CSV table of C-alpha atoms in Angstrom, one decimal:
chain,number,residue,atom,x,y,z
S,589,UNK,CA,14.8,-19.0,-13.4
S,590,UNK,CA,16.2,-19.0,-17.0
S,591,UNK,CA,14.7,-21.0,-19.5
S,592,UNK,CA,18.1,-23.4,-19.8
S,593,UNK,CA,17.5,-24.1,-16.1
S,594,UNK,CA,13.6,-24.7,-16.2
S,595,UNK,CA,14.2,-28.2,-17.6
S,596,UNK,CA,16.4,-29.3,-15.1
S,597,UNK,CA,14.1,-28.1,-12.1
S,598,UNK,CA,11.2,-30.4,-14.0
S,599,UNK,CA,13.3,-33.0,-13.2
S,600,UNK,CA,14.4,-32.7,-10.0
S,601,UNK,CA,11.0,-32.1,-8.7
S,602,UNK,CA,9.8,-35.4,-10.3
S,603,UNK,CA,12.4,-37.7,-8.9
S,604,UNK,CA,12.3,-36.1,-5.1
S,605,UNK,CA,8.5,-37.8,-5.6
S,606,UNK,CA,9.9,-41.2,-5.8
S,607,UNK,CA,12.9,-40.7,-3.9
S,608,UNK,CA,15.2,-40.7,-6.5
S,609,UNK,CA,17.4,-38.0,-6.0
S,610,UNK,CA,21.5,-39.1,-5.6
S,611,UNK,CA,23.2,-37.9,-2.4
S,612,UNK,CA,25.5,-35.3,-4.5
S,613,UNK,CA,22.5,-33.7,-5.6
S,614,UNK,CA,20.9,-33.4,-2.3
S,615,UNK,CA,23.4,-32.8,0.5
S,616,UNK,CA,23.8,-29.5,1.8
S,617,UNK,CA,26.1,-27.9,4.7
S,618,UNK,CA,23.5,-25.9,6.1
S,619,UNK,CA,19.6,-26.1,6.7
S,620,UNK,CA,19.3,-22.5,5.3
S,621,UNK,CA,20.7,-24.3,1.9
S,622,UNK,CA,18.1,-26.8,1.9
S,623,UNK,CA,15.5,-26.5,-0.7
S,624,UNK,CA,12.1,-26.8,0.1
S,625,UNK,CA,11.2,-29.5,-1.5
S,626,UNK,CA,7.4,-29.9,-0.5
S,627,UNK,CA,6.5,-26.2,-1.8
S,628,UNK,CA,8.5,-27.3,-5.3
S,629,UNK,CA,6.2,-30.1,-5.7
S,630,UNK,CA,3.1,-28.3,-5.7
S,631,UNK,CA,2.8,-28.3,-9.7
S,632,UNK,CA,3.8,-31.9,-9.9
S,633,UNK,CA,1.2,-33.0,-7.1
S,634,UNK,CA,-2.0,-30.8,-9.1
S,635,UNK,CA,-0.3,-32.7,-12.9
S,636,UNK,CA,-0.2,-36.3,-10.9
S,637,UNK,CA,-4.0,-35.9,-10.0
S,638,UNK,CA,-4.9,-34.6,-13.1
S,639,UNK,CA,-3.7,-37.2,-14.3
S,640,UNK,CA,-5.0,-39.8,-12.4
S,641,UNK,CA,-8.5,-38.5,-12.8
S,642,UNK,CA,-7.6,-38.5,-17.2
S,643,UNK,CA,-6.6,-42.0,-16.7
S,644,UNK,CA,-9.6,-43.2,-15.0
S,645,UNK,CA,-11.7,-41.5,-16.9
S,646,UNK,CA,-10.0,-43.7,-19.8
S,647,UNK,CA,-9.8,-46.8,-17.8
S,648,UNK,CA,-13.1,-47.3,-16.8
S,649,UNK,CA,-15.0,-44.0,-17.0
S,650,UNK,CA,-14.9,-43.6,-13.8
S,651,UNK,CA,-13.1,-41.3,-11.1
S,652,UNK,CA,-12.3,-42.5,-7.8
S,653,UNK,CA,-13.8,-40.0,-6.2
S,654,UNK,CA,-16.0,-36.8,-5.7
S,655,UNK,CA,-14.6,-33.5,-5.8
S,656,UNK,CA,-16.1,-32.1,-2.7
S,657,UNK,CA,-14.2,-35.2,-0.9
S,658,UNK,CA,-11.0,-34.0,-3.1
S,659,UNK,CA,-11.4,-30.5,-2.0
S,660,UNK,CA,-12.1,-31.4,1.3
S,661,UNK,CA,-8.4,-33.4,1.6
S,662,UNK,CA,-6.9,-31.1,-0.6
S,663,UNK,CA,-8.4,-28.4,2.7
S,664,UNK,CA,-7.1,-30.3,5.3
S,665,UNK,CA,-3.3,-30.1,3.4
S,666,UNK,CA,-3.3,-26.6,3.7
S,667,UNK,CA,-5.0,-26.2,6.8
S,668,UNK,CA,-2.3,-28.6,8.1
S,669,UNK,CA,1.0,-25.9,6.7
S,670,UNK,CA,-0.4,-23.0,7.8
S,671,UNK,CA,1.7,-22.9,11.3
S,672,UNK,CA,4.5,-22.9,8.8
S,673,UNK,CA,3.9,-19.5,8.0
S,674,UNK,CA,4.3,-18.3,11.8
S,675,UNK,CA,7.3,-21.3,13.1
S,676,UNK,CA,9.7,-24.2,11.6
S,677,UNK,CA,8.5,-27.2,12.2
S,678,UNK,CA,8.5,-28.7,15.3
S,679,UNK,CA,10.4,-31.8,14.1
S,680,UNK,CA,12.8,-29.6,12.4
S,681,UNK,CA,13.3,-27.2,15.8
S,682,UNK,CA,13.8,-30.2,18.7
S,683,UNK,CA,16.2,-31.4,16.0
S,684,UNK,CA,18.6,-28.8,15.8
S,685,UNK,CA,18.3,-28.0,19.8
S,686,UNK,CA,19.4,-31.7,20.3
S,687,UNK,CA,22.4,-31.4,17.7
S,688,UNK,CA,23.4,-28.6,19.3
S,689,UNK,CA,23.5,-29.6,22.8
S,690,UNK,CA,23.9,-32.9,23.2
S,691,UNK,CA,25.5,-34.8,19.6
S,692,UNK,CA,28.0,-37.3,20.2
S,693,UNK,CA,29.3,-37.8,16.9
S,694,UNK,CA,29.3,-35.2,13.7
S,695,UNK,CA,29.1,-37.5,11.0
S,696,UNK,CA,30.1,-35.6,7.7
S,697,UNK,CA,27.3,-34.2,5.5
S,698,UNK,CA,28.9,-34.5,2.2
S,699,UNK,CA,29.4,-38.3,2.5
S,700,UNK,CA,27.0,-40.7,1.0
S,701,UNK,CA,27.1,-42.6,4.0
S,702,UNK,CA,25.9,-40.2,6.2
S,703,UNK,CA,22.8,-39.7,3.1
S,704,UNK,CA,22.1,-43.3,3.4
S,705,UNK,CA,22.2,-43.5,7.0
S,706,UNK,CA,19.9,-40.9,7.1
S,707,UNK,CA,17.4,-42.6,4.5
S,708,UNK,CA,17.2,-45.8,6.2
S,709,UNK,CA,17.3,-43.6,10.1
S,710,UNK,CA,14.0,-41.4,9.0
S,711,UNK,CA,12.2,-44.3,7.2
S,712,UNK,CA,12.7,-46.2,10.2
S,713,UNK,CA,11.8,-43.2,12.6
S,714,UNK,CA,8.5,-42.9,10.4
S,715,UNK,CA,7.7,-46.6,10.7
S,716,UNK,CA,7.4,-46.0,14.4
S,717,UNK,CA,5.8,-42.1,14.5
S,718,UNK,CA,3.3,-44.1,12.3
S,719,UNK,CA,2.7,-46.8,14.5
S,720,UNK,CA,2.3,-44.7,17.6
S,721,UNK,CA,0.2,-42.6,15.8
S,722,UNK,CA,-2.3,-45.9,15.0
S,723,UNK,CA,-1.6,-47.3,18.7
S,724,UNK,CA,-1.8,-44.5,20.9
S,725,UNK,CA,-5.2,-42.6,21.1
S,726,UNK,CA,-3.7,-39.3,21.6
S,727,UNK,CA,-1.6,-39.2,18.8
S,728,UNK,CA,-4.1,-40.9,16.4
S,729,UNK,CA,-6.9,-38.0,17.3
S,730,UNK,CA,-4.7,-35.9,15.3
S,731,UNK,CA,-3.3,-38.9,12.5
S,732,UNK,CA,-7.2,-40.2,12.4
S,733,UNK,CA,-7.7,-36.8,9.6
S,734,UNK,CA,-5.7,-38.8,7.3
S,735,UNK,CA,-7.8,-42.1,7.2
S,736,UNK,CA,-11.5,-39.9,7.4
S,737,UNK,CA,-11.3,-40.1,3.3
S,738,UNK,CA,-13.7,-43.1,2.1
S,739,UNK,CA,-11.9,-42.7,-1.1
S,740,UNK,CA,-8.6,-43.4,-2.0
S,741,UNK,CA,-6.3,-41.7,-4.3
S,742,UNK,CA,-3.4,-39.1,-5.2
S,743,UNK,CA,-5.8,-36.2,-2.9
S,744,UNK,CA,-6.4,-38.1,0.0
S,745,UNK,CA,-2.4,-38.0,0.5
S,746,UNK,CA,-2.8,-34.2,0.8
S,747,UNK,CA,-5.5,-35.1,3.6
S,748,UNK,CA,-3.1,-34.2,6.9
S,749,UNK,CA,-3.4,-33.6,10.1
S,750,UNK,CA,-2.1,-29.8,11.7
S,751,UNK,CA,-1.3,-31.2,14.9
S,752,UNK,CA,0.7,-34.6,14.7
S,753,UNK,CA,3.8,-32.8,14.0
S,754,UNK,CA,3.3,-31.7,17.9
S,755,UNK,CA,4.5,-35.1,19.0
S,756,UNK,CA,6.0,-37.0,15.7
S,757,UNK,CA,9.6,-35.2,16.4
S,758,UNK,CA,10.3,-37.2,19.4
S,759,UNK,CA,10.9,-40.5,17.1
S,760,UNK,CA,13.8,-38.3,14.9
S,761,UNK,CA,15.7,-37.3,17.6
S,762,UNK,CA,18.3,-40.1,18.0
S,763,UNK,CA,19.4,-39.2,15.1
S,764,UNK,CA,20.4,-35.7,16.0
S,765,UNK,CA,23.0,-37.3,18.1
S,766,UNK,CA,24.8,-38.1,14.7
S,767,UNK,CA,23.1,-36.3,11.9
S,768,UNK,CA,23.8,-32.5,10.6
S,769,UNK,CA,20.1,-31.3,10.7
S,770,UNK,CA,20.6,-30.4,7.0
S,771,UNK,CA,20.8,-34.0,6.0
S,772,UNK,CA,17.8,-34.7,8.6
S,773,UNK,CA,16.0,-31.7,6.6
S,774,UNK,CA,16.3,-33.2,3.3
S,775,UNK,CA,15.2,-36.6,4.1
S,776,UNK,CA,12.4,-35.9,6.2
S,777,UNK,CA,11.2,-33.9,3.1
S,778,UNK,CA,11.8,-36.5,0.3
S,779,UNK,CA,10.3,-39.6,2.9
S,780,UNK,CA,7.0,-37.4,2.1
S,781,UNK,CA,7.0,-36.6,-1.1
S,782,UNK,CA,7.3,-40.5,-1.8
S,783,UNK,CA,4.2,-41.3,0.1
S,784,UNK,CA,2.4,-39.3,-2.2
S,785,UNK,CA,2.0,-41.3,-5.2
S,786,UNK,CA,1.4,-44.5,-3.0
S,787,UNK,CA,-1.9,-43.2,-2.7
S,788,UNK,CA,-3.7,-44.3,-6.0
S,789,UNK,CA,-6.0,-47.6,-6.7
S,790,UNK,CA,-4.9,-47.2,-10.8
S,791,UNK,CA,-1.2,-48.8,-9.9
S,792,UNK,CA,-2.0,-52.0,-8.8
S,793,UNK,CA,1.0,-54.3,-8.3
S,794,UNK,CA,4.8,-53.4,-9.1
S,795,UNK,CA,6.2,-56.9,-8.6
S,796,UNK,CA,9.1,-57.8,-6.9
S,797,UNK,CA,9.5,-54.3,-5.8
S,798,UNK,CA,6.4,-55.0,-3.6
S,799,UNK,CA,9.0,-57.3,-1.0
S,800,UNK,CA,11.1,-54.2,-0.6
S,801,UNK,CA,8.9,-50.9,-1.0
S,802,UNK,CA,5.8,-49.6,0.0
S,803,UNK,CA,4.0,-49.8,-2.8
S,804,UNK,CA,0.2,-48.2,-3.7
S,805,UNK,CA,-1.2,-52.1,-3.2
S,806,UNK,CA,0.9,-52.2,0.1
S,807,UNK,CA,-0.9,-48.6,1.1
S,808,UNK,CA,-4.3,-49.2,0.3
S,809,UNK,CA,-4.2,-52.2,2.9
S,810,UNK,CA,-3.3,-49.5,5.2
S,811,UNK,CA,-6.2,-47.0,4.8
S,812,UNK,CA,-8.8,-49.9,4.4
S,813,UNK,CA,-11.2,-50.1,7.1
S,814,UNK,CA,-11.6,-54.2,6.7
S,815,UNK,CA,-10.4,-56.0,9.9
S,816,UNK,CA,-7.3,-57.8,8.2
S,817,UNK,CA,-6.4,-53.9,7.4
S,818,UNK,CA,-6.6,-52.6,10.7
S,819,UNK,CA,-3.0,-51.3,11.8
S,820,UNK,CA,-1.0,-52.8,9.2
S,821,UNK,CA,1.3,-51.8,6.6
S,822,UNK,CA,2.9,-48.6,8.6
S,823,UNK,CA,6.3,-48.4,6.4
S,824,UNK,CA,7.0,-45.0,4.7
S,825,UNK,CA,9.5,-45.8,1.7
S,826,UNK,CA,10.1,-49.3,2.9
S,827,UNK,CA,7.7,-52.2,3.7
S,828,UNK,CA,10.6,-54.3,6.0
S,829,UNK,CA,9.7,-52.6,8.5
S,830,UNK,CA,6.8,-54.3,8.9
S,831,UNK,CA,8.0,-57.1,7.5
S,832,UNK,CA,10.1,-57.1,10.4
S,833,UNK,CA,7.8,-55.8,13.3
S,834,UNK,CA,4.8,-58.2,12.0
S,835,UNK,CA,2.7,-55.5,11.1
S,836,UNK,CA,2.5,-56.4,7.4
S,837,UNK,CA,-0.2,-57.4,5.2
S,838,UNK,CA,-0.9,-58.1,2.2
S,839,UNK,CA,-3.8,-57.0,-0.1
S,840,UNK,CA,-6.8,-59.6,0.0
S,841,UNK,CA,-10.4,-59.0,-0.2
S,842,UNK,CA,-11.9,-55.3,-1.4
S,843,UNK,CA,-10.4,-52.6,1.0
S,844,UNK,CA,-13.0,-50.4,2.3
S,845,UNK,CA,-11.3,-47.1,2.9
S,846,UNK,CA,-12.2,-44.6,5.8
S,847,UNK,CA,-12.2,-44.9,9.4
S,848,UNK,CA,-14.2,-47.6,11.5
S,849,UNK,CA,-16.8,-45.3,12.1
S,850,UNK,CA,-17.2,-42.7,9.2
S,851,UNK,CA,-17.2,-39.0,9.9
S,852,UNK,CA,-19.9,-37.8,6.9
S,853,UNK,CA,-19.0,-34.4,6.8
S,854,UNK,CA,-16.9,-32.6,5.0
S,855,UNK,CA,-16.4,-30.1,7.5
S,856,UNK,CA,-12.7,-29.3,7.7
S,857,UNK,CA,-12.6,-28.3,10.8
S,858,UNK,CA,-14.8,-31.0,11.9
S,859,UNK,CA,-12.6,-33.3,10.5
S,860,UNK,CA,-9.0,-32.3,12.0
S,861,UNK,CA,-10.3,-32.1,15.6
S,862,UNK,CA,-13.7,-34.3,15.9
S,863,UNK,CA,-11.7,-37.1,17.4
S,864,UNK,CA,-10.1,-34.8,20.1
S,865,UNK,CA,-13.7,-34.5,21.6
S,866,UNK,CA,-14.5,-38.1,21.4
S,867,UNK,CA,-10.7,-38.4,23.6
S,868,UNK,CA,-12.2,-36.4,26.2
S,869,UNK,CA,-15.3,-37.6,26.8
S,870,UNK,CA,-13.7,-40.8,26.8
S,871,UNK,CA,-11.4,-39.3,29.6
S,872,UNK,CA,-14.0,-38.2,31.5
S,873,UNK,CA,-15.9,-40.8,31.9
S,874,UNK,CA,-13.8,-42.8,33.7
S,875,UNK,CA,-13.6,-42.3,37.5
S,876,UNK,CA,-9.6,-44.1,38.2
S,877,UNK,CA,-7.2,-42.2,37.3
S,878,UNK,CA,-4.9,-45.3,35.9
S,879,UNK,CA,-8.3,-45.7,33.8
S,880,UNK,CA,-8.2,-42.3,32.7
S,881,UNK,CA,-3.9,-42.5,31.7
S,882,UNK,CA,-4.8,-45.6,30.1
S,883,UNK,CA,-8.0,-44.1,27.7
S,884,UNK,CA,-4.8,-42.1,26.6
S,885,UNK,CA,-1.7,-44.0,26.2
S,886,UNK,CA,-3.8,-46.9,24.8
S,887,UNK,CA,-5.5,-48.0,21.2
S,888,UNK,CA,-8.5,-46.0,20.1
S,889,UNK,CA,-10.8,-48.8,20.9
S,890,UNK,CA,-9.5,-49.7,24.6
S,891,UNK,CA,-12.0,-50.4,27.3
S,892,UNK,CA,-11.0,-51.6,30.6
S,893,UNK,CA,-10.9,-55.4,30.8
S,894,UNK,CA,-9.3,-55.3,26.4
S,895,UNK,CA,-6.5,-55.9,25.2
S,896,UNK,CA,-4.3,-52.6,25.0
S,897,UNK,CA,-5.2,-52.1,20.9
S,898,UNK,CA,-8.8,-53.5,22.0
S,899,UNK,CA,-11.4,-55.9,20.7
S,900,UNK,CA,-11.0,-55.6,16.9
S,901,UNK,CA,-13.8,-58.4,16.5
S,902,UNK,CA,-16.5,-55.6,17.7
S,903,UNK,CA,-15.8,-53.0,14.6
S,904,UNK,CA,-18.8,-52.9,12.3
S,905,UNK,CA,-18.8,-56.1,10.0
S,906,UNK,CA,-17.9,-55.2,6.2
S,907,UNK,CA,-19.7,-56.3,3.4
S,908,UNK,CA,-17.9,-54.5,0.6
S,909,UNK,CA,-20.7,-52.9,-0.6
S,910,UNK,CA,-20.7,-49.9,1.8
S,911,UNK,CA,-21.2,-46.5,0.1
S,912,UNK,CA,-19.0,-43.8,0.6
S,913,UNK,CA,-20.1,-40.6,2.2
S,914,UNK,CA,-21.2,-37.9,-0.5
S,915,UNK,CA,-22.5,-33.9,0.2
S,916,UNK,CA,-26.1,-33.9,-1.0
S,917,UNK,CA,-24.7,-30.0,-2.4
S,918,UNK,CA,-26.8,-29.1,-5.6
S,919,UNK,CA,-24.4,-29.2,-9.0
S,920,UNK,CA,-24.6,-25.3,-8.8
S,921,UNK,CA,-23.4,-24.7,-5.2
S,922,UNK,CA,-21.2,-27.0,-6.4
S,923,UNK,CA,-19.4,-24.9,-8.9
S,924,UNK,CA,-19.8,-21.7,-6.6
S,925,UNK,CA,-17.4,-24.0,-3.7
S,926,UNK,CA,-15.3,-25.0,-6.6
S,927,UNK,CA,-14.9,-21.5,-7.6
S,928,UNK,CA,-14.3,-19.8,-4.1
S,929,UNK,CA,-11.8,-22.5,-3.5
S,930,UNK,CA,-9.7,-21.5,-5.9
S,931,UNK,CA,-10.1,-17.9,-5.0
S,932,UNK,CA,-8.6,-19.0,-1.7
S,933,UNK,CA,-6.2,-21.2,-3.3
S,934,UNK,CA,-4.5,-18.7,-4.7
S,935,UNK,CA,-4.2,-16.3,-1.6
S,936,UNK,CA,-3.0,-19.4,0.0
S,937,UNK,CA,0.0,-20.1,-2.4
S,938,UNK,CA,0.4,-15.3,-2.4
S,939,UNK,CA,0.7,-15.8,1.2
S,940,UNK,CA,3.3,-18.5,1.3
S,941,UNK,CA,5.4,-17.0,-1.6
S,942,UNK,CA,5.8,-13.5,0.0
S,943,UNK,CA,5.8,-14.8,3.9
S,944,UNK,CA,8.8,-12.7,4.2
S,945,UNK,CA,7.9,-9.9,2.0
S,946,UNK,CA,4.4,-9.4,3.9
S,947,UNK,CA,4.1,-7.6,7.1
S,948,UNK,CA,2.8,-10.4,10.3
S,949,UNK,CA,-0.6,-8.1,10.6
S,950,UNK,CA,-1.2,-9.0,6.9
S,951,UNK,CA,0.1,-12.9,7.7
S,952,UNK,CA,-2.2,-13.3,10.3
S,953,UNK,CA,-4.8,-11.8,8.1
S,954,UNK,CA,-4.8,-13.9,5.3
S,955,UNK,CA,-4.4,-16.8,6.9
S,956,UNK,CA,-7.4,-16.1,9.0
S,957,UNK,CA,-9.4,-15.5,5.8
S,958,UNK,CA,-8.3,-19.0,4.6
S,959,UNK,CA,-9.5,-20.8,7.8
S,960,UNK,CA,-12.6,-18.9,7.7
S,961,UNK,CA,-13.3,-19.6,3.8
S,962,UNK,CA,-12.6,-23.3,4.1
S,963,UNK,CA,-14.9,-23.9,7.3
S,964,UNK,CA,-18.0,-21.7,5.2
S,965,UNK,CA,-17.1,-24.1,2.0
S,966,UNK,CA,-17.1,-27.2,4.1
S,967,UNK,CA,-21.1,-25.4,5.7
S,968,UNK,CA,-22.1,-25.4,2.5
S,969,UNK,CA,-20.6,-29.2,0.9
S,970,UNK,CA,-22.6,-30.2,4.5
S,971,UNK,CA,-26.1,-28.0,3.5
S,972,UNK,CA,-25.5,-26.9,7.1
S,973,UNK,CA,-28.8,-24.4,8.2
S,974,UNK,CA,-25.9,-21.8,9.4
S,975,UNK,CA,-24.2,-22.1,6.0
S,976,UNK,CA,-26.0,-18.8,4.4
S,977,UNK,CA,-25.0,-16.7,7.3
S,978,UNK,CA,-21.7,-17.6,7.6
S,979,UNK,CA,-21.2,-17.3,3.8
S,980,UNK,CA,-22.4,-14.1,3.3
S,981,UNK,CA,-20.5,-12.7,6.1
S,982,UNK,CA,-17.5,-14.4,4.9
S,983,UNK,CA,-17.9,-12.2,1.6
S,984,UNK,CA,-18.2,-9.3,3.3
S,985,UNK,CA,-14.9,-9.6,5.2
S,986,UNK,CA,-13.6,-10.8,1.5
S,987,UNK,CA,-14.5,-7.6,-0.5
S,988,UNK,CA,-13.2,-5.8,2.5
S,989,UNK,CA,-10.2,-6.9,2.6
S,990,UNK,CA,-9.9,-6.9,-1.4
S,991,UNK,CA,-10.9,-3.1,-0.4
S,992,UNK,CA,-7.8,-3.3,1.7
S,993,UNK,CA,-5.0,-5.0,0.4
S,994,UNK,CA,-4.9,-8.1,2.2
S,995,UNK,CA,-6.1,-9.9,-0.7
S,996,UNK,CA,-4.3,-9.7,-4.2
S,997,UNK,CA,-6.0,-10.9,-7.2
S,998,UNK,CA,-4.3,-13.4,-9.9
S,999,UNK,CA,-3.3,-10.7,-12.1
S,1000,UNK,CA,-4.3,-6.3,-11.5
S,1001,UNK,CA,-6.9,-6.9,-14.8
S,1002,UNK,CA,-8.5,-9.5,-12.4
S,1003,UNK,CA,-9.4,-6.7,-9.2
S,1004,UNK,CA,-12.4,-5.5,-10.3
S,1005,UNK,CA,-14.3,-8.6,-11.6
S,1006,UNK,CA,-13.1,-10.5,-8.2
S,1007,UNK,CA,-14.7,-7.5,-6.1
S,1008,UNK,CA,-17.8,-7.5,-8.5
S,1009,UNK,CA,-18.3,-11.4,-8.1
S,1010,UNK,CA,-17.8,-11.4,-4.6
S,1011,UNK,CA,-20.3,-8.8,-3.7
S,1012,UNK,CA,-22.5,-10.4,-5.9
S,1013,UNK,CA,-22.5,-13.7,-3.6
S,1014,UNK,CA,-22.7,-11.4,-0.6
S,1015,UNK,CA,-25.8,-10.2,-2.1
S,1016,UNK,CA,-27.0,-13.6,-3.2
S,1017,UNK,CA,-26.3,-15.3,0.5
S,1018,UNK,CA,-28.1,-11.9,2.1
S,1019,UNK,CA,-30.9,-12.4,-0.1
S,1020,UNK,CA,-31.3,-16.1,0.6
S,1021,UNK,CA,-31.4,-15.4,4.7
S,1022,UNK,CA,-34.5,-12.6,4.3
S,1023,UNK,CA,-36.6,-15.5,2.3
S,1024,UNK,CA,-35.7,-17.8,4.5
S,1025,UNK,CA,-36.8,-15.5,7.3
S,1026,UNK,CA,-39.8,-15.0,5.4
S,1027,UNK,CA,-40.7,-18.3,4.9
S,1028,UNK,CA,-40.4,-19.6,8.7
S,1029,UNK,CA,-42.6,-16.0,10.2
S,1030,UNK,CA,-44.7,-17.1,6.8
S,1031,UNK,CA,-45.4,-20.8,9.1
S,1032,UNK,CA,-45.5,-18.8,12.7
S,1033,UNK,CA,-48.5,-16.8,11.8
């Protein structure tokens, strides 16, 4: 990119946050032609929470947060792209299969009414993916990951799940009867990136663009776990939805984020698939089989005998003094997750760049080594007793693929101090199992 162009990307990447590109600017003939938008606004999502965390530090000297929670959504974002890197998105896929087959109009994709169509057609798809998602226990195992966050702000947005978008492209399909899927492919990519500055507590009321948009007050309503926030507020860009559906409310008493029942861990695998186990014991518990359909079609709460979205008067009462969840971690461990993380970080944003470039052994590989580094950094944020084991054979496999090739540091000066400092830990995390081995034949005898 030349340096007369740089300025111009700058500012297309900010307004496809807030939805503000114009339909000449973003309509394309083919998906192939369609930027990626998502991957562009990587820099602008890490300046946005940089600066939220500045400004609250000026504000009030406080941050709305910790940053093992942060890490820990910031975890469950990448964890949630990485089937990317071996398929298109499912939405994307069933889309183009149904324009293909069975469209009955081919609206044109240069016009701006086909753009604005499609704006309010996604929008309104999303309303109801995020409603089903809330309503139906099945989808909301995998939605739940998003709402596990106590805390609220520009990194829980990056908290997603990696398996809603196995039943979220049904609701997009009637438009493929219409729709070019490139037009579909920008706008289900814009409708995103809006919701991510919607996730703050700094902005707290926009005025009279509250009746028309989802706004941050409108959101936080939505992620609170107070019973007047329970299943409201589902809108992506636009609050009519629920203005219109009566799922809308507005911002009253101190919204306690997280889910009804808090997860405390920080876990990331934990926390994209805990709920799946709580479906199927719930499935398995009952004996009928309607019972059993039911447990999964239903609202998370159902019980035979309640309501289809159950009895919400039985969730645990809020005070507004709960605590939020935090890793009892040691400052030092602290910094050594912090620093690991972006080790992995950085392989993780190698790995997407050269997806085409690398070879699917090394694909595999490296994502593989980010799974396994982000479940050992979420043992250790938890002070888990398997943490030291897992750790130090995590650096083992780390140094040996930096051996390798798999793994590619920063810059070539960079190799050799990466390689040192990893084998150091491995030796630190080895060293830390044979005392604690010590100490426990130490108590036997």
């Amino acid at each position: 990119m030349t340096e007369g162009l740089l300025p111009g990307a700058v500012s297309t990447g900010v307004r496809s946050l807030f939805f503000m590109l114009t339909p000449n600017e973003s309509s394309f003939e083919k998906v192939e032609d369609v930027p990626p938008y998502v991957q562009q606004a990587t820099p602008f999502f890490v300046g946005l929470m940089l600066l939220e965390v500045l400004v609250g530090l000026l504000k009030d000297g406080g941050i709305r947060g910790t940053v093992m929670d942060g890490l820990t959504s910031i975890s469950a974002g990448m964890v949630s792209r990485l089937p990317s890197l071996f398929m298109r998105s499912c939405e994307l896929t069933a889309y183009i299969y149904v324009w293909q087959h069975f469209r009955l109009l081919h609206l044109p994709w240069d016009s701006a009414w086909t753009w604005w169509f499609t704006f309010l057609g996604v929008d309104f798809g999303y309303y109801w993916v995020h409603r089903f998602a809330h309503e139906v226990f099945l989808i909301w195992a995998a939605h739940q990951v998003h709402h596990s966050s106590e805390y609220y702000n520009l990194t829980t947005a990056l908290r997603q799940s990696v398996t809603l978008q196995f039943t979220s492209w049904v609701f997009y399909l009637p438009l493929a009867l219409a729709v070019p899927p490139s037009v579909f492919a920008v706008h289900i990519q814009l409708n995103l990136l809006y919701q991510f500055w919607i996730h703050t507590e700094l902005i707290r009321d926009l005025g009279p663009l509250e009746w028309i948009f989802n706004t941050p007050k409108h959101h936080r309503v939505h992620h609170g776990r107070n019973l007047y926030c329970i299943d409201k507020n589902y809108g992506g860009i636009l609050i009519i939805w629920d203005r219109l559906f009566g799922t809308f409310a507005l911002e009253d008493e101190k919204v306690v984020y997280g889910l009804v029942y808090p997860i405390k861990t920080f876990e990331i695998l934990r926390v994209q698939f805990h709920y799946y186990k709580h479906l199927w014991r719930k499935f398995c518990n009952y004996k009928k089989i309607s019972n059993k359909v039911l447990a999964v079609i239903n609202g998370p709460s159902w019980k035979p005998g309640f309501p289809r979205l159950g009895d919400r008067s039985r969730n645990p009462k809020i005070t507004g003094e709960e605590v939020p969840h935090q890793s009892s971690c040691s400052p030092p461990l602290q910094v050594y997750v912090v620093a690991h993380f972006l080790l992995v970080l950085w392989s993780y944003h190698d790995v997407f760049e050269n997806k085409t470039v690398f070879s699917q052994p090394t694909v595999l590989g490296m994502t593989c080594h980010i799974l396994f580094t982000l479940t050992s950094l979420g043992f250790i944020i938890d002070q888990r007793s398997e943490a030291a084991l897992l750790e130090m054979l995590r650096c083992g496999v780390m140094v040996a693929m930096h051996r390798l090739g798999f793994l590619r540091p920063v810059t070539p000066l960079l190799a050799v101090p990466t390689e040192v400092f990893v084998s150091l830990c491995l030796l630190f995390w080895a060293l830390q199992l044979v005392s604690r081995h010590l100490t426990i034949r130490k108590k036997l005898e």
